[in-house]
Amino acid sequence: MTKFHIAPLHPNHAGELLTLQYAAFVPEAQRYREPFIPPLTDTLPQLQSLITDPHTPTLGAWSGPRLIGAIRGLITGDRMEIARLAVAPDRQGEGIGTSLLTTLEQTTPPTVRTLWLATGTASTATISLYERHGYTRVAERPDRAGIPLTILEKPHNQTRT
């Protein structure tokens, strides 16, 4: 297993982030037979803007000069949505996603009381990852395209050790 390090992303990383999202989320789009899932409709200007927003912490996992994983949070009041956890397909299973999730949780401002996310209900491996990290299922609902989503949450104070 090759080592990697995690660091905040900057606007000049947006192109690499977009490429990573495409690589990581095409299998999800295929699973749901829906080519327009949100991670595949993000644009370069949108990502550049999100990366600069202080309410949207965005982290990357790097192996040398290559971006191999990313995650972002979307802070709204005392809640933060965990969004766009992506790992390069050839690097999945190495703990990169877990490291990104843990780092984001540990660096979340203390004003955030609840962490939450939505993921496809048929994405059982993804749901299992979050459940292993203390997230619990709280609801199910369809997204704009009709894809069934599972909503998971956990109190932010559970992430402190």
PDB file of C-alpha atoms in Angstrom:
ATOM      1  CA  MET A   1       0.000   0.000   0.000  1.00  0.00           C
ATOM      2  CA  THR A   2       1.385   3.364  -1.045  1.00  0.00           C
ATOM      3  CA  LYS A   3       1.364   6.122   1.530  1.00  0.00           C
ATOM      4  CA  PHE A   4      -0.770   9.195   1.099  1.00  0.00           C
ATOM      5  CA  HIS A   5      -1.301  12.457   2.914  1.00  0.00           C
ATOM      6  CA  ILE A   6      -4.397  14.574   3.455  1.00  0.00           C
ATOM      7  CA  ALA A   7      -4.478  18.325   2.956  1.00  0.00           C
ATOM      8  CA  PRO A   8      -7.031  21.047   2.209  1.00  0.00           C
ATOM      9  CA  LEU A   9      -7.748  21.565  -1.479  1.00  0.00           C
ATOM     10  CA  HIS A  10      -7.233  24.910  -3.189  1.00  0.00           C
ATOM     11  CA  PRO A  11      -9.013  26.371  -6.247  1.00  0.00           C
ATOM     12  CA  ASN A  12      -6.148  25.312  -8.535  1.00  0.00           C
ATOM     13  CA  HIS A  13      -6.978  21.678  -7.618  1.00  0.00           C
ATOM     14  CA  ALA A  14     -10.542  21.920  -8.966  1.00  0.00           C
ATOM     15  CA  GLY A  15      -9.703  20.286 -12.307  1.00  0.00           C
ATOM     16  CA  GLU A  16      -8.126  17.287 -10.600  1.00  0.00           C
ATOM     17  CA  LEU A  17     -11.086  17.099  -8.229  1.00  0.00           C
ATOM     18  CA  LEU A  18     -13.541  17.089 -11.122  1.00  0.00           C
ATOM     19  CA  THR A  19     -11.608  14.286 -12.825  1.00  0.00           C
ATOM     20  CA  LEU A  20     -11.527  12.281  -9.585  1.00  0.00           C
ATOM     21  CA  GLN A  21     -15.279  12.707  -9.082  1.00  0.00           C
ATOM     22  CA  TYR A  22     -15.962  11.463 -12.599  1.00  0.00           C
ATOM     23  CA  ALA A  23     -13.776   8.398 -12.099  1.00  0.00           C
ATOM     24  CA  ALA A  24     -15.206   7.584  -8.679  1.00  0.00           C
ATOM     25  CA  PHE A  25     -18.894   8.246  -9.354  1.00  0.00           C
ATOM     26  CA  VAL A  26     -19.408   6.743 -12.831  1.00  0.00           C
ATOM     27  CA  PRO A  27     -19.856   3.280 -11.239  1.00  0.00           C
ATOM     28  CA  GLU A  28     -22.566   4.774  -8.988  1.00  0.00           C
ATOM     29  CA  ALA A  29     -24.299   6.306 -12.000  1.00  0.00           C
ATOM     30  CA  GLN A  30     -24.179   2.919 -13.705  1.00  0.00           C
ATOM     31  CA  ARG A  31     -25.572   1.193 -10.599  1.00  0.00           C
ATOM     32  CA  TYR A  32     -28.605   3.470 -10.672  1.00  0.00           C
ATOM     33  CA  ARG A  33     -28.832   3.757 -14.465  1.00  0.00           C
ATOM     34  CA  GLU A  34     -28.812   7.537 -14.065  1.00  0.00           C
ATOM     35  CA  PRO A  35     -26.022   9.446 -15.844  1.00  0.00           C
ATOM     36  CA  PHE A  36     -26.846  12.770 -14.182  1.00  0.00           C
ATOM     37  CA  ILE A  37     -26.198  12.056 -10.507  1.00  0.00           C
ATOM     38  CA  PRO A  38     -25.041  15.254  -8.753  1.00  0.00           C
ATOM     39  CA  PRO A  39     -21.297  14.425  -8.550  1.00  0.00           C
ATOM     40  CA  LEU A  40     -21.276  14.041 -12.342  1.00  0.00           C
ATOM     41  CA  THR A  41     -22.976  17.365 -12.970  1.00  0.00           C
ATOM     42  CA  ASP A  42     -20.622  19.564 -10.912  1.00  0.00           C
ATOM     43  CA  THR A  43     -18.720  22.057 -13.044  1.00  0.00           C
ATOM     44  CA  LEU A  44     -15.196  23.404 -12.763  1.00  0.00           C
ATOM     45  CA  PRO A  45     -16.373  26.911 -11.744  1.00  0.00           C
ATOM     46  CA  GLN A  46     -18.706  25.403  -9.122  1.00  0.00           C
ATOM     47  CA  LEU A  47     -15.882  23.376  -7.600  1.00  0.00           C
ATOM     48  CA  GLN A  48     -13.523  26.359  -7.613  1.00  0.00           C
ATOM     49  CA  SER A  49     -16.170  28.389  -5.785  1.00  0.00           C
ATOM     50  CA  LEU A  50     -16.913  25.646  -3.249  1.00  0.00           C
ATOM     51  CA  ILE A  51     -13.233  25.142  -2.459  1.00  0.00           C
ATOM     52  CA  THR A  52     -12.873  28.822  -1.556  1.00  0.00           C
ATOM     53  CA  ASP A  53     -16.027  28.887   0.615  1.00  0.00           C
ATOM     54  CA  PRO A  54     -15.128  28.749   4.338  1.00  0.00           C
ATOM     55  CA  HIS A  55     -18.417  26.909   4.988  1.00  0.00           C
ATOM     56  CA  THR A  56     -17.338  24.117   2.645  1.00  0.00           C
ATOM     57  CA  PRO A  57     -14.190  22.456   3.996  1.00  0.00           C
ATOM     58  CA  THR A  58     -12.724  20.365   1.170  1.00  0.00           C
ATOM     59  CA  LEU A  59      -9.925  17.869   1.727  1.00  0.00           C
ATOM     60  CA  GLY A  60      -7.847  15.838  -0.674  1.00  0.00           C
ATOM     61  CA  ALA A  61      -5.772  12.695  -0.289  1.00  0.00           C
ATOM     62  CA  TRP A  62      -2.542  12.868  -2.230  1.00  0.00           C
ATOM     63  CA  SER A  63      -0.097  10.194  -3.339  1.00  0.00           C
ATOM     64  CA  GLY A  64       2.821  12.233  -4.572  1.00  0.00           C
ATOM     65  CA  PRO A  65       1.362  14.720  -7.067  1.00  0.00           C
ATOM     66  CA  ARG A  66      -1.777  12.629  -7.709  1.00  0.00           C
ATOM     67  CA  LEU A  67      -5.150  13.395  -6.106  1.00  0.00           C
ATOM     68  CA  ILE A  68      -6.458   9.960  -5.103  1.00  0.00           C
ATOM     69  CA  GLY A  69      -9.341  10.929  -2.844  1.00  0.00           C
ATOM     70  CA  ALA A  70     -11.463  13.842  -1.710  1.00  0.00           C
ATOM     71  CA  ILE A  71     -14.291  14.803   0.627  1.00  0.00           C
ATOM     72  CA  ARG A  72     -16.113  17.976   1.485  1.00  0.00           C
ATOM     73  CA  GLY A  73     -18.432  19.240   4.137  1.00  0.00           C
ATOM     74  CA  LEU A  74     -21.263  21.702   3.662  1.00  0.00           C
ATOM     75  CA  ILE A  75     -21.838  23.644   6.885  1.00  0.00           C
ATOM     76  CA  THR A  76     -25.279  25.126   7.416  1.00  0.00           C
ATOM     77  CA  GLY A  77     -25.887  26.459  10.920  1.00  0.00           C
ATOM     78  CA  ASP A  78     -25.128  23.703  13.422  1.00  0.00           C
ATOM     79  CA  ARG A  79     -25.214  20.905  10.807  1.00  0.00           C
ATOM     80  CA  MET A  80     -22.637  19.724   8.312  1.00  0.00           C
ATOM     81  CA  GLU A  81     -23.413  17.543   5.333  1.00  0.00           C
ATOM     82  CA  ILE A  82     -20.659  15.092   4.453  1.00  0.00           C
ATOM     83  CA  ALA A  83     -20.517  15.211   0.666  1.00  0.00           C
ATOM     84  CA  ARG A  84     -18.679  13.816  -2.333  1.00  0.00           C
ATOM     85  CA  LEU A  85     -16.467  11.261  -0.596  1.00  0.00           C
ATOM     86  CA  ALA A  86     -14.548   9.981  -3.617  1.00  0.00           C
ATOM     87  CA  VAL A  87     -11.600   7.615  -3.953  1.00  0.00           C
ATOM     88  CA  ALA A  88      -9.856   6.787  -7.210  1.00  0.00           C
ATOM     89  CA  PRO A  89     -11.104   3.355  -8.349  1.00  0.00           C
ATOM     90  CA  ASP A  90      -7.591   1.879  -8.439  1.00  0.00           C
ATOM     91  CA  ARG A  91      -6.950   2.982  -4.829  1.00  0.00           C
ATOM     92  CA  GLN A  92     -10.166   1.856  -3.154  1.00  0.00           C
ATOM     93  CA  GLY A  93      -9.825  -0.490  -0.197  1.00  0.00           C
ATOM     94  CA  GLU A  94      -6.654   1.164   1.147  1.00  0.00           C
ATOM     95  CA  GLY A  95      -8.276   3.188   3.943  1.00  0.00           C
ATOM     96  CA  ILE A  96      -8.240   6.465   2.007  1.00  0.00           C
ATOM     97  CA  GLY A  97     -11.984   7.076   2.403  1.00  0.00           C
ATOM     98  CA  THR A  98     -11.823   6.309   6.120  1.00  0.00           C
ATOM     99  CA  SER A  99      -8.865   8.671   6.569  1.00  0.00           C
ATOM    100  CA  LEU A 100     -10.642  11.454   4.688  1.00  0.00           C
ATOM    101  CA  LEU A 101     -13.840  11.001   6.708  1.00  0.00           C
ATOM    102  CA  THR A 102     -11.985  10.906  10.024  1.00  0.00           C
ATOM    103  CA  THR A 103      -9.899  13.970   9.180  1.00  0.00           C
ATOM    104  CA  LEU A 104     -12.949  15.957   8.100  1.00  0.00           C
ATOM    105  CA  GLU A 105     -14.795  15.006  11.288  1.00  0.00           C
ATOM    106  CA  GLN A 106     -11.814  15.957  13.465  1.00  0.00           C
ATOM    107  CA  THR A 107     -11.410  19.347  11.795  1.00  0.00           C
ATOM    108  CA  THR A 108     -15.118  20.257  11.834  1.00  0.00           C
ATOM    109  CA  PRO A 109     -15.779  23.447  13.818  1.00  0.00           C
ATOM    110  CA  PRO A 110     -17.186  22.856  17.311  1.00  0.00           C
ATOM    111  CA  THR A 111     -20.292  24.883  16.403  1.00  0.00           C
ATOM    112  CA  VAL A 112     -21.403  21.928  14.264  1.00  0.00           C
ATOM    113  CA  ARG A 113     -23.566  19.607  16.332  1.00  0.00           C
ATOM    114  CA  THR A 114     -24.766  17.109  13.716  1.00  0.00           C
ATOM    115  CA  LEU A 115     -22.993  15.424  10.816  1.00  0.00           C
ATOM    116  CA  TRP A 116     -25.238  13.993   8.116  1.00  0.00           C
ATOM    117  CA  LEU A 117     -25.158  12.616   4.596  1.00  0.00           C
ATOM    118  CA  ALA A 118     -27.262  11.085   1.869  1.00  0.00           C
ATOM    119  CA  THR A 119     -26.176   8.120  -0.214  1.00  0.00           C
ATOM    120  CA  GLY A 120     -27.881   5.767  -2.616  1.00  0.00           C
ATOM    121  CA  THR A 121     -29.837   3.074  -0.827  1.00  0.00           C
ATOM    122  CA  ALA A 122     -28.355   0.386  -3.102  1.00  0.00           C
ATOM    123  CA  SER A 123     -24.800   1.539  -2.225  1.00  0.00           C
ATOM    124  CA  THR A 124     -24.492  -0.973   0.599  1.00  0.00           C
ATOM    125  CA  ALA A 125     -20.695  -0.779   0.914  1.00  0.00           C
ATOM    126  CA  THR A 126     -20.880   2.989   1.292  1.00  0.00           C
ATOM    127  CA  ILE A 127     -23.635   2.738   3.900  1.00  0.00           C
ATOM    128  CA  SER A 128     -21.588   0.130   5.800  1.00  0.00           C
ATOM    129  CA  LEU A 129     -18.565   2.462   5.810  1.00  0.00           C
ATOM    130  CA  TYR A 130     -20.571   5.243   7.419  1.00  0.00           C
ATOM    131  CA  GLU A 131     -22.277   2.910   9.895  1.00  0.00           C
ATOM    132  CA  ARG A 132     -18.851   1.626  11.013  1.00  0.00           C
ATOM    133  CA  HIS A 133     -18.041   5.254  11.832  1.00  0.00           C
ATOM    134  CA  GLY A 134     -21.109   5.781  14.016  1.00  0.00           C
ATOM    135  CA  TYR A 135     -23.630   7.119  11.511  1.00  0.00           C
ATOM    136  CA  THR A 136     -27.168   5.799  11.851  1.00  0.00           C
ATOM    137  CA  ARG A 137     -29.940   5.628   9.287  1.00  0.00           C
ATOM    138  CA  VAL A 138     -32.596   8.243   9.978  1.00  0.00           C
ATOM    139  CA  ALA A 139     -34.653   8.389   6.777  1.00  0.00           C
ATOM    140  CA  GLU A 140     -35.070   7.347   3.178  1.00  0.00           C
ATOM    141  CA  ARG A 141     -36.262   9.556   0.338  1.00  0.00           C
ATOM    142  CA  PRO A 142     -35.838   9.810  -3.424  1.00  0.00           C
ATOM    143  CA  ASP A 143     -33.572  12.434  -4.971  1.00  0.00           C
ATOM    144  CA  ARG A 144     -34.536  14.687  -7.921  1.00  0.00           C
ATOM    145  CA  ALA A 145     -34.008  11.820 -10.379  1.00  0.00           C
ATOM    146  CA  GLY A 146     -36.035   9.370  -8.283  1.00  0.00           C
ATOM    147  CA  ILE A 147     -33.017   7.463  -6.944  1.00  0.00           C
ATOM    148  CA  PRO A 148     -33.763   6.140  -3.444  1.00  0.00           C
ATOM    149  CA  LEU A 149     -31.433   7.739  -0.885  1.00  0.00           C
ATOM    150  CA  THR A 150     -30.600   6.703   2.666  1.00  0.00           C
ATOM    151  CA  ILE A 151     -30.005   9.597   5.080  1.00  0.00           C
ATOM    152  CA  LEU A 152     -27.519   8.966   7.893  1.00  0.00           C
ATOM    153  CA  GLU A 153     -26.568  11.157  10.864  1.00  0.00           C
ATOM    154  CA  LYS A 154     -24.398  11.263  13.932  1.00  0.00           C
ATOM    155  CA  PRO A 155     -23.806  13.803  16.652  1.00  0.00           C
ATOM    156  CA  HIS A 156     -20.576  15.734  16.105  1.00  0.00           C
ATOM    157  CA  ASN A 157     -19.450  15.173  19.689  1.00  0.00           C
ATOM    158  CA  GLN A 158     -19.077  11.448  18.913  1.00  0.00           C
ATOM    159  CA  THR A 159     -16.177  12.322  16.627  1.00  0.00           C
ATOM    160  CA  ARG A 160     -14.100  13.797  19.463  1.00  0.00           C
ATOM    161  CA  THR A 161     -11.744  11.477  21.300  1.00  0.00           C
TER     162      THR A 161
END
